[in-house]
Short mmCIF file of C-alpha atoms in Angstrom, two decimals:
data_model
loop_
_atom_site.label_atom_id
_atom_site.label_comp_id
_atom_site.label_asym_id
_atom_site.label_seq_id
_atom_site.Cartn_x
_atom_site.Cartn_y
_atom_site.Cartn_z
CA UNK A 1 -148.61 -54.75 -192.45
CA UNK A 2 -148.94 -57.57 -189.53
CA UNK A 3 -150.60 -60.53 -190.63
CA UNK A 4 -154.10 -60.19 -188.71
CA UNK A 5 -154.87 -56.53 -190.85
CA UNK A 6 -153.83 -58.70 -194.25
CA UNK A 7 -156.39 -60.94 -193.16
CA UNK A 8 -159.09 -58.79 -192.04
CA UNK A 9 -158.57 -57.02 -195.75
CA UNK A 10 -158.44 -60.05 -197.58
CA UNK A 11 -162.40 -61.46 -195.98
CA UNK A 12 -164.13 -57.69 -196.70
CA UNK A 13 -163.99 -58.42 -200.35
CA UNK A 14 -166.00 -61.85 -199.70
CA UNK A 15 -168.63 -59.49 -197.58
CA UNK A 16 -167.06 -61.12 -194.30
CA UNK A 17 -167.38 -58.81 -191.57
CA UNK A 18 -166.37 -59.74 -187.39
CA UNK A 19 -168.70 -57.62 -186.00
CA UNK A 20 -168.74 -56.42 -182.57
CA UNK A 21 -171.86 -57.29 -180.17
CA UNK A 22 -174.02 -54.15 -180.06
CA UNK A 23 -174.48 -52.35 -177.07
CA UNK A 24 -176.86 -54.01 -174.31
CA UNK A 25 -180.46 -53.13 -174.10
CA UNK A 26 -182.97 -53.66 -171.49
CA UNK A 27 -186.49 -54.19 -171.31
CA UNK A 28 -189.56 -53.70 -168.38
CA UNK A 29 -192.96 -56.48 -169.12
CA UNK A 30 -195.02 -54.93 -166.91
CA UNK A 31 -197.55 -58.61 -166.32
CA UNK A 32 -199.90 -59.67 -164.09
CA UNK A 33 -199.89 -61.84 -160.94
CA UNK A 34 -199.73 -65.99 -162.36
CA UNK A 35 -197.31 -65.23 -165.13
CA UNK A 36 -193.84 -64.98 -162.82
CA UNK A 37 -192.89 -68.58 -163.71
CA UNK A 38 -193.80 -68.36 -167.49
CA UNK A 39 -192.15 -65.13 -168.13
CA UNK A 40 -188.84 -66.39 -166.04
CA UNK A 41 -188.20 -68.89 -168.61
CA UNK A 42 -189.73 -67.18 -171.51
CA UNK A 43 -187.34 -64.65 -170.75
CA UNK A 44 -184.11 -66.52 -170.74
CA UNK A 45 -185.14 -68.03 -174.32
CA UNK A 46 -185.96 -64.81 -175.68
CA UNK A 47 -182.67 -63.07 -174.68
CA UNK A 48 -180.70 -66.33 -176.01
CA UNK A 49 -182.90 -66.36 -179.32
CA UNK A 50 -182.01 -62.16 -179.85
CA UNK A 51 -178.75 -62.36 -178.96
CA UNK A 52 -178.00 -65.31 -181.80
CA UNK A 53 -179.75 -63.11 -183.96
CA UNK A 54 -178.09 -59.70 -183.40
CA UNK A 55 -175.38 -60.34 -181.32
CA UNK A 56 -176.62 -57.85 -178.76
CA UNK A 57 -177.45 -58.54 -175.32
CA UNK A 58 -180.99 -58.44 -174.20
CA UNK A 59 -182.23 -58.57 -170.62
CA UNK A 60 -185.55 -58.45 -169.56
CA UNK A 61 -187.01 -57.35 -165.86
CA UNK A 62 -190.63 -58.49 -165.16
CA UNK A 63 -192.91 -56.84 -162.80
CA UNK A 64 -196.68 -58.69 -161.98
CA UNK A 65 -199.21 -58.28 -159.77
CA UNK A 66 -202.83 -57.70 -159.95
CA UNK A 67 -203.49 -56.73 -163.73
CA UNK A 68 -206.09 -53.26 -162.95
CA UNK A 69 -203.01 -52.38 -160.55
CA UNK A 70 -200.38 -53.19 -162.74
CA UNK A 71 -202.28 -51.29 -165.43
CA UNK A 72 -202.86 -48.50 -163.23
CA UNK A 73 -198.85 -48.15 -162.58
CA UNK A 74 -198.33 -47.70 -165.93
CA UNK A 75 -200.75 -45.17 -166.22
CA UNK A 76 -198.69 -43.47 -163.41
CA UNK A 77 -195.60 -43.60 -164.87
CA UNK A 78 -193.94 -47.20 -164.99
CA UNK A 79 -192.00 -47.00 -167.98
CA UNK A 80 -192.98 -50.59 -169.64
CA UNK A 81 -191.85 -51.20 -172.87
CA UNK A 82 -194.29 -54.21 -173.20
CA UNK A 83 -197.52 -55.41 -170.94
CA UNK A 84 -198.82 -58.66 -171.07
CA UNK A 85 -201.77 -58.29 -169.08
CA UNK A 86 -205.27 -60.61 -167.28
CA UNK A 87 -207.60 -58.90 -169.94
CA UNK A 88 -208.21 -56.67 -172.85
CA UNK A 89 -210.08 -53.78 -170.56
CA UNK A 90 -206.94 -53.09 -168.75
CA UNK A 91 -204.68 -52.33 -171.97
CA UNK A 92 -207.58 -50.39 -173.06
CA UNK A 93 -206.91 -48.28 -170.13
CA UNK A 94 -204.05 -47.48 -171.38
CA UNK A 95 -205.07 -46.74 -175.14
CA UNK A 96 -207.55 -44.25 -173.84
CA UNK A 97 -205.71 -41.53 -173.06
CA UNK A 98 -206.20 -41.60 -168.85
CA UNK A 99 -202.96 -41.10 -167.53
CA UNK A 100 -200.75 -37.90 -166.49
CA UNK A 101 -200.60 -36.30 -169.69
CA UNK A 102 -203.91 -37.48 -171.38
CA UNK A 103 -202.45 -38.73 -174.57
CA UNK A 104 -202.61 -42.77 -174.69
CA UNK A 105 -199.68 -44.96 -174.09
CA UNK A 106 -200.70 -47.40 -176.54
CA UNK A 107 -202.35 -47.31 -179.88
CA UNK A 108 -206.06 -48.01 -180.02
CA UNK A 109 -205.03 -50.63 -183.22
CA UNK A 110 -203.29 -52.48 -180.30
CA UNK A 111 -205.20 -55.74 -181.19
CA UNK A 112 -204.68 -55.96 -184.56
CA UNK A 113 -200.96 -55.90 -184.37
CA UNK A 114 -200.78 -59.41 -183.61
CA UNK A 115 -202.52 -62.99 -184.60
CA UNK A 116 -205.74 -63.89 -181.88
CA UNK A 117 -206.49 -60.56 -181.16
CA UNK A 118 -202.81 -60.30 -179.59
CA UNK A 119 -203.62 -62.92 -177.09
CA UNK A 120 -201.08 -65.51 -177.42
CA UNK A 121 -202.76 -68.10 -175.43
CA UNK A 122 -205.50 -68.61 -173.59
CA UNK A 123 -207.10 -70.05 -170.10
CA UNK A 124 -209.99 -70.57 -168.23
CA UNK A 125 -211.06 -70.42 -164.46
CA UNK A 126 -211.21 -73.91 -162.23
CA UNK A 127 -211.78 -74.71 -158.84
CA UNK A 128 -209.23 -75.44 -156.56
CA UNK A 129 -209.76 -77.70 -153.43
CA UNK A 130 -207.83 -79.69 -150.83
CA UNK A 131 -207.20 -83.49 -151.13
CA UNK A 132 -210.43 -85.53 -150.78
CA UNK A 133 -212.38 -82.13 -151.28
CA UNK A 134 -214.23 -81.98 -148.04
CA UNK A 135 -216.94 -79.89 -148.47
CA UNK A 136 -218.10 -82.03 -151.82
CA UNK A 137 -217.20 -79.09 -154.37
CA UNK A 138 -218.32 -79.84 -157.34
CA UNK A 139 -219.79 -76.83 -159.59
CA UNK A 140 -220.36 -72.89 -159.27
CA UNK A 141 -223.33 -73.64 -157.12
CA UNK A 142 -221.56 -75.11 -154.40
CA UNK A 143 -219.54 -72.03 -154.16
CA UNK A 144 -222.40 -70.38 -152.54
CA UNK A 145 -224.07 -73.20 -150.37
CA UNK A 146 -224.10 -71.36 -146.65
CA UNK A 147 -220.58 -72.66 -144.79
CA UNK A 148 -218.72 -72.70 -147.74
CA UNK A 149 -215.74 -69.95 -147.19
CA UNK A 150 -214.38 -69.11 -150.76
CA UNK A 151 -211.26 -67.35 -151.76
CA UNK A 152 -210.87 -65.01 -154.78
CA UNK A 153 -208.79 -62.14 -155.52
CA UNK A 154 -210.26 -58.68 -155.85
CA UNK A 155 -211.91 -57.94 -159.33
CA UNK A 156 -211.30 -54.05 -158.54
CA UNK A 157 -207.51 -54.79 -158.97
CA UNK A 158 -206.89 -58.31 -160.38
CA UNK A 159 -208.33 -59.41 -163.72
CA UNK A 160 -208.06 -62.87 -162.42
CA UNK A 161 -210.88 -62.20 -159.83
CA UNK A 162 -212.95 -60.46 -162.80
CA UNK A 163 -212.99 -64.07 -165.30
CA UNK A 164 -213.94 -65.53 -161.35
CA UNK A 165 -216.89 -63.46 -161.37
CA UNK A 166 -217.72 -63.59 -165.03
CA UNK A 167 -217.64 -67.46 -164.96
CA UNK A 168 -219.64 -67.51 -162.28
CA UNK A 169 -222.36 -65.38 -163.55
CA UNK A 170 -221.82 -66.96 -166.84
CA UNK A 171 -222.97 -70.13 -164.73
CA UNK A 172 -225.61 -68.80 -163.45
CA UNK A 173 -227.29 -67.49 -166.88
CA UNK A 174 -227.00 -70.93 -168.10
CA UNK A 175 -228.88 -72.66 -165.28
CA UNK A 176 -233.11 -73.59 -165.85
CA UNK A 177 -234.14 -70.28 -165.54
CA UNK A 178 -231.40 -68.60 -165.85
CA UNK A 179 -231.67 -64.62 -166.16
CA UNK A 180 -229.49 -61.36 -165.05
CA UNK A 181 -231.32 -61.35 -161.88
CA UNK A 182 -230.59 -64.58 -160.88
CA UNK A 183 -227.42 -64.44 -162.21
CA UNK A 184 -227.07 -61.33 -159.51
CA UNK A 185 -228.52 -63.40 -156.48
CA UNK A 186 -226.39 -66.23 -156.99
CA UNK A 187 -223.09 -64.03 -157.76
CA UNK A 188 -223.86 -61.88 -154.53
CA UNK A 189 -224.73 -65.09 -152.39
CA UNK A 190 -220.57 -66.23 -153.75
CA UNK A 191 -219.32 -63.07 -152.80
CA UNK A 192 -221.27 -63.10 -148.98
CA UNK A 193 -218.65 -66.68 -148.36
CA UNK A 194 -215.50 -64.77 -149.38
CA UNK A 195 -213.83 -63.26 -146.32
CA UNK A 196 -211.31 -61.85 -147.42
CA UNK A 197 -210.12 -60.77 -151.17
CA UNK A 198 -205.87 -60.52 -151.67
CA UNK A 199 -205.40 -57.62 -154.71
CA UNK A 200 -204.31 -60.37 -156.89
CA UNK A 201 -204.41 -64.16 -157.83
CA UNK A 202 -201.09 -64.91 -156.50
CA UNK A 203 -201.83 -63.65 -153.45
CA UNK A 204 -205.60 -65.60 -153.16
CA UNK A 205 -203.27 -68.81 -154.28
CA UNK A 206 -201.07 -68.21 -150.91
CA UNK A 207 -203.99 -67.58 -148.48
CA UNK A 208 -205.53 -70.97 -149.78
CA UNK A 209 -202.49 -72.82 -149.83
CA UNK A 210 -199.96 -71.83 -147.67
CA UNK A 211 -201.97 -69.57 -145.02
CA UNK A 212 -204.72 -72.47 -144.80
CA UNK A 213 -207.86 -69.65 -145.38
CA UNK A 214 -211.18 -70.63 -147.42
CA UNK A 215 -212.35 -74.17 -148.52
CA UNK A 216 -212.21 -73.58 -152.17
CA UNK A 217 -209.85 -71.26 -154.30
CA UNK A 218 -211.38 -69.51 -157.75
CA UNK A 219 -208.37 -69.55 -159.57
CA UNK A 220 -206.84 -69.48 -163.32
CA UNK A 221 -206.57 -73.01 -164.72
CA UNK A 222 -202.53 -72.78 -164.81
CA UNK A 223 -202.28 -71.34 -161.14
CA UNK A 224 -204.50 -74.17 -159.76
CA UNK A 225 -201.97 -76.86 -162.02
CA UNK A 226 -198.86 -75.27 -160.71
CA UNK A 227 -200.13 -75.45 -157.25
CA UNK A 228 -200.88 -79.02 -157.82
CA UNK A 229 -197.42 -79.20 -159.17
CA UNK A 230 -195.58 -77.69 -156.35
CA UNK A 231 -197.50 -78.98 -153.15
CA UNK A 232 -198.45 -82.53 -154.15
CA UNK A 233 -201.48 -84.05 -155.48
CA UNK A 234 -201.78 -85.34 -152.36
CA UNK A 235 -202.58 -82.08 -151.11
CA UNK A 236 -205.10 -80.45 -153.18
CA UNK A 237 -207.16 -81.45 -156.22
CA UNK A 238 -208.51 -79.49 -159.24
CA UNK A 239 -212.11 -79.25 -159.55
CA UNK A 240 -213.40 -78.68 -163.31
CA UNK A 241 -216.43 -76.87 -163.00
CA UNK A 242 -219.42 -78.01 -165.68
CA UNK A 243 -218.99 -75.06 -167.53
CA UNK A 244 -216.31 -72.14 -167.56
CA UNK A 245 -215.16 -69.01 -169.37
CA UNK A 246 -212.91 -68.76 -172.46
CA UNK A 247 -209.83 -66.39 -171.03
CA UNK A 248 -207.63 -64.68 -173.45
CA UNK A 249 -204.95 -62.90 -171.59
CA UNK A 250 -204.05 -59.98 -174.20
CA UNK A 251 -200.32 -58.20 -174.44
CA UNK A 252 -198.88 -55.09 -176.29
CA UNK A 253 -196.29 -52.49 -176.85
CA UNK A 254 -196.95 -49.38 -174.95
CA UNK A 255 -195.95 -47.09 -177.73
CA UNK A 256 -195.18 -43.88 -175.77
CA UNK A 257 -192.30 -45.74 -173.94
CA UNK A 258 -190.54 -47.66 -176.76
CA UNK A 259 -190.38 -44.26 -178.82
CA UNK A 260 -188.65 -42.38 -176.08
CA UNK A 261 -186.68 -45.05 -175.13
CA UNK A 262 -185.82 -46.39 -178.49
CA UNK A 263 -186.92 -50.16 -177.90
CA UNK A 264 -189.94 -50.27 -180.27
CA UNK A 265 -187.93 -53.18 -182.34
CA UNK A 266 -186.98 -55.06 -179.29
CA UNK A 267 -190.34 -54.60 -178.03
CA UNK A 268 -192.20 -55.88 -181.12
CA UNK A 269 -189.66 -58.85 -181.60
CA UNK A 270 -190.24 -59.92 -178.22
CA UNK A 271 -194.17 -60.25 -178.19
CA UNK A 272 -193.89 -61.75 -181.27
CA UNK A 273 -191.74 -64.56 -180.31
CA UNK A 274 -194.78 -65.40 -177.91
CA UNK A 275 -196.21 -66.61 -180.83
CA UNK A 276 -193.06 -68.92 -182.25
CA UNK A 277 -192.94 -72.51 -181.73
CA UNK A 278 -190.63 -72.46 -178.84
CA UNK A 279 -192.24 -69.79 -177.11
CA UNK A 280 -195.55 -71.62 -177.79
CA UNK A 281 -194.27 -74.32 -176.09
CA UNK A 282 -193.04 -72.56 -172.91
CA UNK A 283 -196.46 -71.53 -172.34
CA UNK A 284 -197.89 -75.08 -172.88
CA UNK A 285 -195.45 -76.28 -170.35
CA UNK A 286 -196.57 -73.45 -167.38
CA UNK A 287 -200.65 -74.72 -168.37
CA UNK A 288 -201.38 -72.19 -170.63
CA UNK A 289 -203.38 -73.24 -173.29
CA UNK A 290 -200.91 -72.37 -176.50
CA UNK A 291 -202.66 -70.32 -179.26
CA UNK A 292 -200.98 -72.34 -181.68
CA UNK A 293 -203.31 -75.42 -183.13
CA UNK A 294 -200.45 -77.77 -183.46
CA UNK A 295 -199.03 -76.83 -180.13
CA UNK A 296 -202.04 -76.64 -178.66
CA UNK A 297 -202.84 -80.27 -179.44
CA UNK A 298 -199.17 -81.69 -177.56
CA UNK A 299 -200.91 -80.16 -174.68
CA UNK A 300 -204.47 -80.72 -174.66
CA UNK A 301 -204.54 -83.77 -172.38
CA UNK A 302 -203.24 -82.32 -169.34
CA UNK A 303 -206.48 -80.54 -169.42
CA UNK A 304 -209.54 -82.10 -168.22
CA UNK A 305 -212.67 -81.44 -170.71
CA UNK A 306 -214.25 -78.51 -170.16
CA UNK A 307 -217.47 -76.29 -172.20
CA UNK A 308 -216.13 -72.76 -172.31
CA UNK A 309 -217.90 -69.49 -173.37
CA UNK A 310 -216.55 -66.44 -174.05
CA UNK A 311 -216.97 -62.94 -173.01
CA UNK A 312 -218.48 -61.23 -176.21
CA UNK A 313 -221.23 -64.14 -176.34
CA UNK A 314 -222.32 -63.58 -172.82
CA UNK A 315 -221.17 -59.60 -171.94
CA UNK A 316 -221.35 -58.09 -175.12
CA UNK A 317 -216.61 -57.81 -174.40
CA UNK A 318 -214.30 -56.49 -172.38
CA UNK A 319 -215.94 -52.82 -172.70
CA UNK A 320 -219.43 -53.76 -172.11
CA UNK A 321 -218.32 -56.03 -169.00
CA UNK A 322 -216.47 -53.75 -168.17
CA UNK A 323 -218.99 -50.78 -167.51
CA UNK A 324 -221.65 -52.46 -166.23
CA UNK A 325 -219.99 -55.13 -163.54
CA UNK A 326 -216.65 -53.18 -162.65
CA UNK A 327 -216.70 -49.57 -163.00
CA UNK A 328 -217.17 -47.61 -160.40
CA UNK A 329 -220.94 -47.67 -158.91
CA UNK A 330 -221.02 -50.58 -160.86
CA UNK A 331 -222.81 -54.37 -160.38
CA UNK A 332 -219.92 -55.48 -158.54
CA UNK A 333 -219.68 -52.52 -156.50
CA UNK A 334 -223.42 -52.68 -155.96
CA UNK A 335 -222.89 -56.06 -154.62
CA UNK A 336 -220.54 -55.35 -152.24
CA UNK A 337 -222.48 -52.25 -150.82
CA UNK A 338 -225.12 -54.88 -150.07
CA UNK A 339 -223.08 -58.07 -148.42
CA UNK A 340 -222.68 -58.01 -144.67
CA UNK A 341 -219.71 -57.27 -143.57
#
């Protein structure tokens, strides 16, 4: 007997095992469009955390885009073992049973699987302008003064462009006054200066910034930072509106895919790292605001102060919203019908 076996039989009575790394295992987050940077890191931490655990290697592939679109895809097929999508109506999609085979993807308990409603941060929607804002931007209403060409993704495929339109009518409820009609006249009027809307908020973020289109970009809080970031303050500026809407970006395991593919524990593990300390702080760093309390608060001041309201105070939720502004035939559509152009 060589002297590596005499060892190897000596350790199993002291419950000391070398165990081989399992086999690899991959996994598809099927996200929307501002999340490419978070994810990249979040990611690479993940993987590293897993593979200290189990000692099996873990990659991850990301796809993002506009979140009804991305949500859509997986209703067609896209075999996503997680999505971590721009609002709760478009993983209800997909817990109602629409796609191919008319069984749901993902269980309607999908919220109450993890802490905040399984959002694991949140965000809001700010105003982004170029340096020394020349057309004087400062609230919603300016958004809809004539001359004032404003860019926005599409709400019918990017939930991004559907907190744009929500804070905006939000706005306009809250004004002297205020009431659904002329919440409607002053939303419509917004829409009229948009000439063109990109299918998601990556895309509205290029037109603005690198294409040179529109005056004044509706974007998510952390897409207008990052572009801040990455082309200079002395380039664009952030304009904090008076008032904004509470977003809470929502993820989940599409059930149907993790049982076939026999991921549902890498799948689960994964989200819930989202809500760890380190993954907390990876989304504080790409200006999300972190779900956590205590995270939240190492964060807090590179945000500028903002009143926020959320969707079930003003809409009634996602569901509500949902049918009345964005289905189709709906307010938004109605709007659109009725804008020139």
């Amino acid at each position: 007997m060589n002297f590596l076996l005499k060892a190897i039989l000596l350790l199993l009575p002291l419950g000391l095992q070398i165990l081989p790394a399992r086999a690899e295992v991959g996994l598809l987050n099927v996200s929307y469009d501002p999340t490419r940077e978070l994810y990249q890191d979040y990611n690479l931490a993940f993987a590293t955390y897993w593979r200290n655990k189990t000692r099996q290697i873990l990659t991850v592939s990301a796809s993002h885009g506009g979140s009804g679109k991305q949500a859509r895809s997986v209703l067609d097929g896209k075999q996503a073992d997680v999505v971590t999508l721009g609002l709760a109506a478009d993983i209800d999609l997909l817990a109602d049973g629409q796609n191919a085979t008319a069984k749901p993807l993902i269980r309607p308990d999908w919220k109450q699987r993890l802490p905040h409603n399984a959002a694991p941060y949140t965000s809001t929607i700010v105003l982004l302008v170029r340096k020394g804002n020349p057309k004087g931007i400062r609230d919603w209403a300016d958004l809809a003064r004539p001359g004032v060409e404003v860019v926005t993704p599409d709400p019918r495929t990017s939930a991004g462009a559907r907190w744009n339109y929500l804070a905006a009518w939000g706005y306009a409820l809250r004004q002297p006054g205020g009431n659904e009609a002329s919440a409607r006249a002053f939303v419509s009027q917004v829409f009229r200066n948009v000439k063109k809307m990109e299918s998601g908020a990556r895309g509205a973020t290029a037109a603005f910034v690198v294409m040179g289109q529109g005056d004044v970009l509706m974007a998510w809080e952390n897409e207008a930072y990052l572009a801040v970031k990455e082309w200079g303050p002395d380039k664009y500026e952030i304009v904090t509106p008076s008032v904004s809407i509470l977003t809470e970006p929502p993820v989940a395991v599409v059930d149907a895919v993790v049982d076939k593919r026999g991921t549902r524990k890498e799948a689960e593990e994964y989200l819930k790292y989202l809500y760890s300390p380190e993954g907390q702080d990876i989304i504080g760093k790409h200006y999300y605001r972190p779900a956590d309390p205590r995270v939240a608060e190492r964060y807090a001041r590179q945000f500028a102060p903002l009143k926020l309201f959320t969707i079930d105070e003003v809409f009634g939720g996602w569901k509500r919203a949902q049918k009345t502004h964005f289905a189709k035939g709906g307010v938004f559509d109605q709007i659109l019908t009725h804008s020139p152009g």
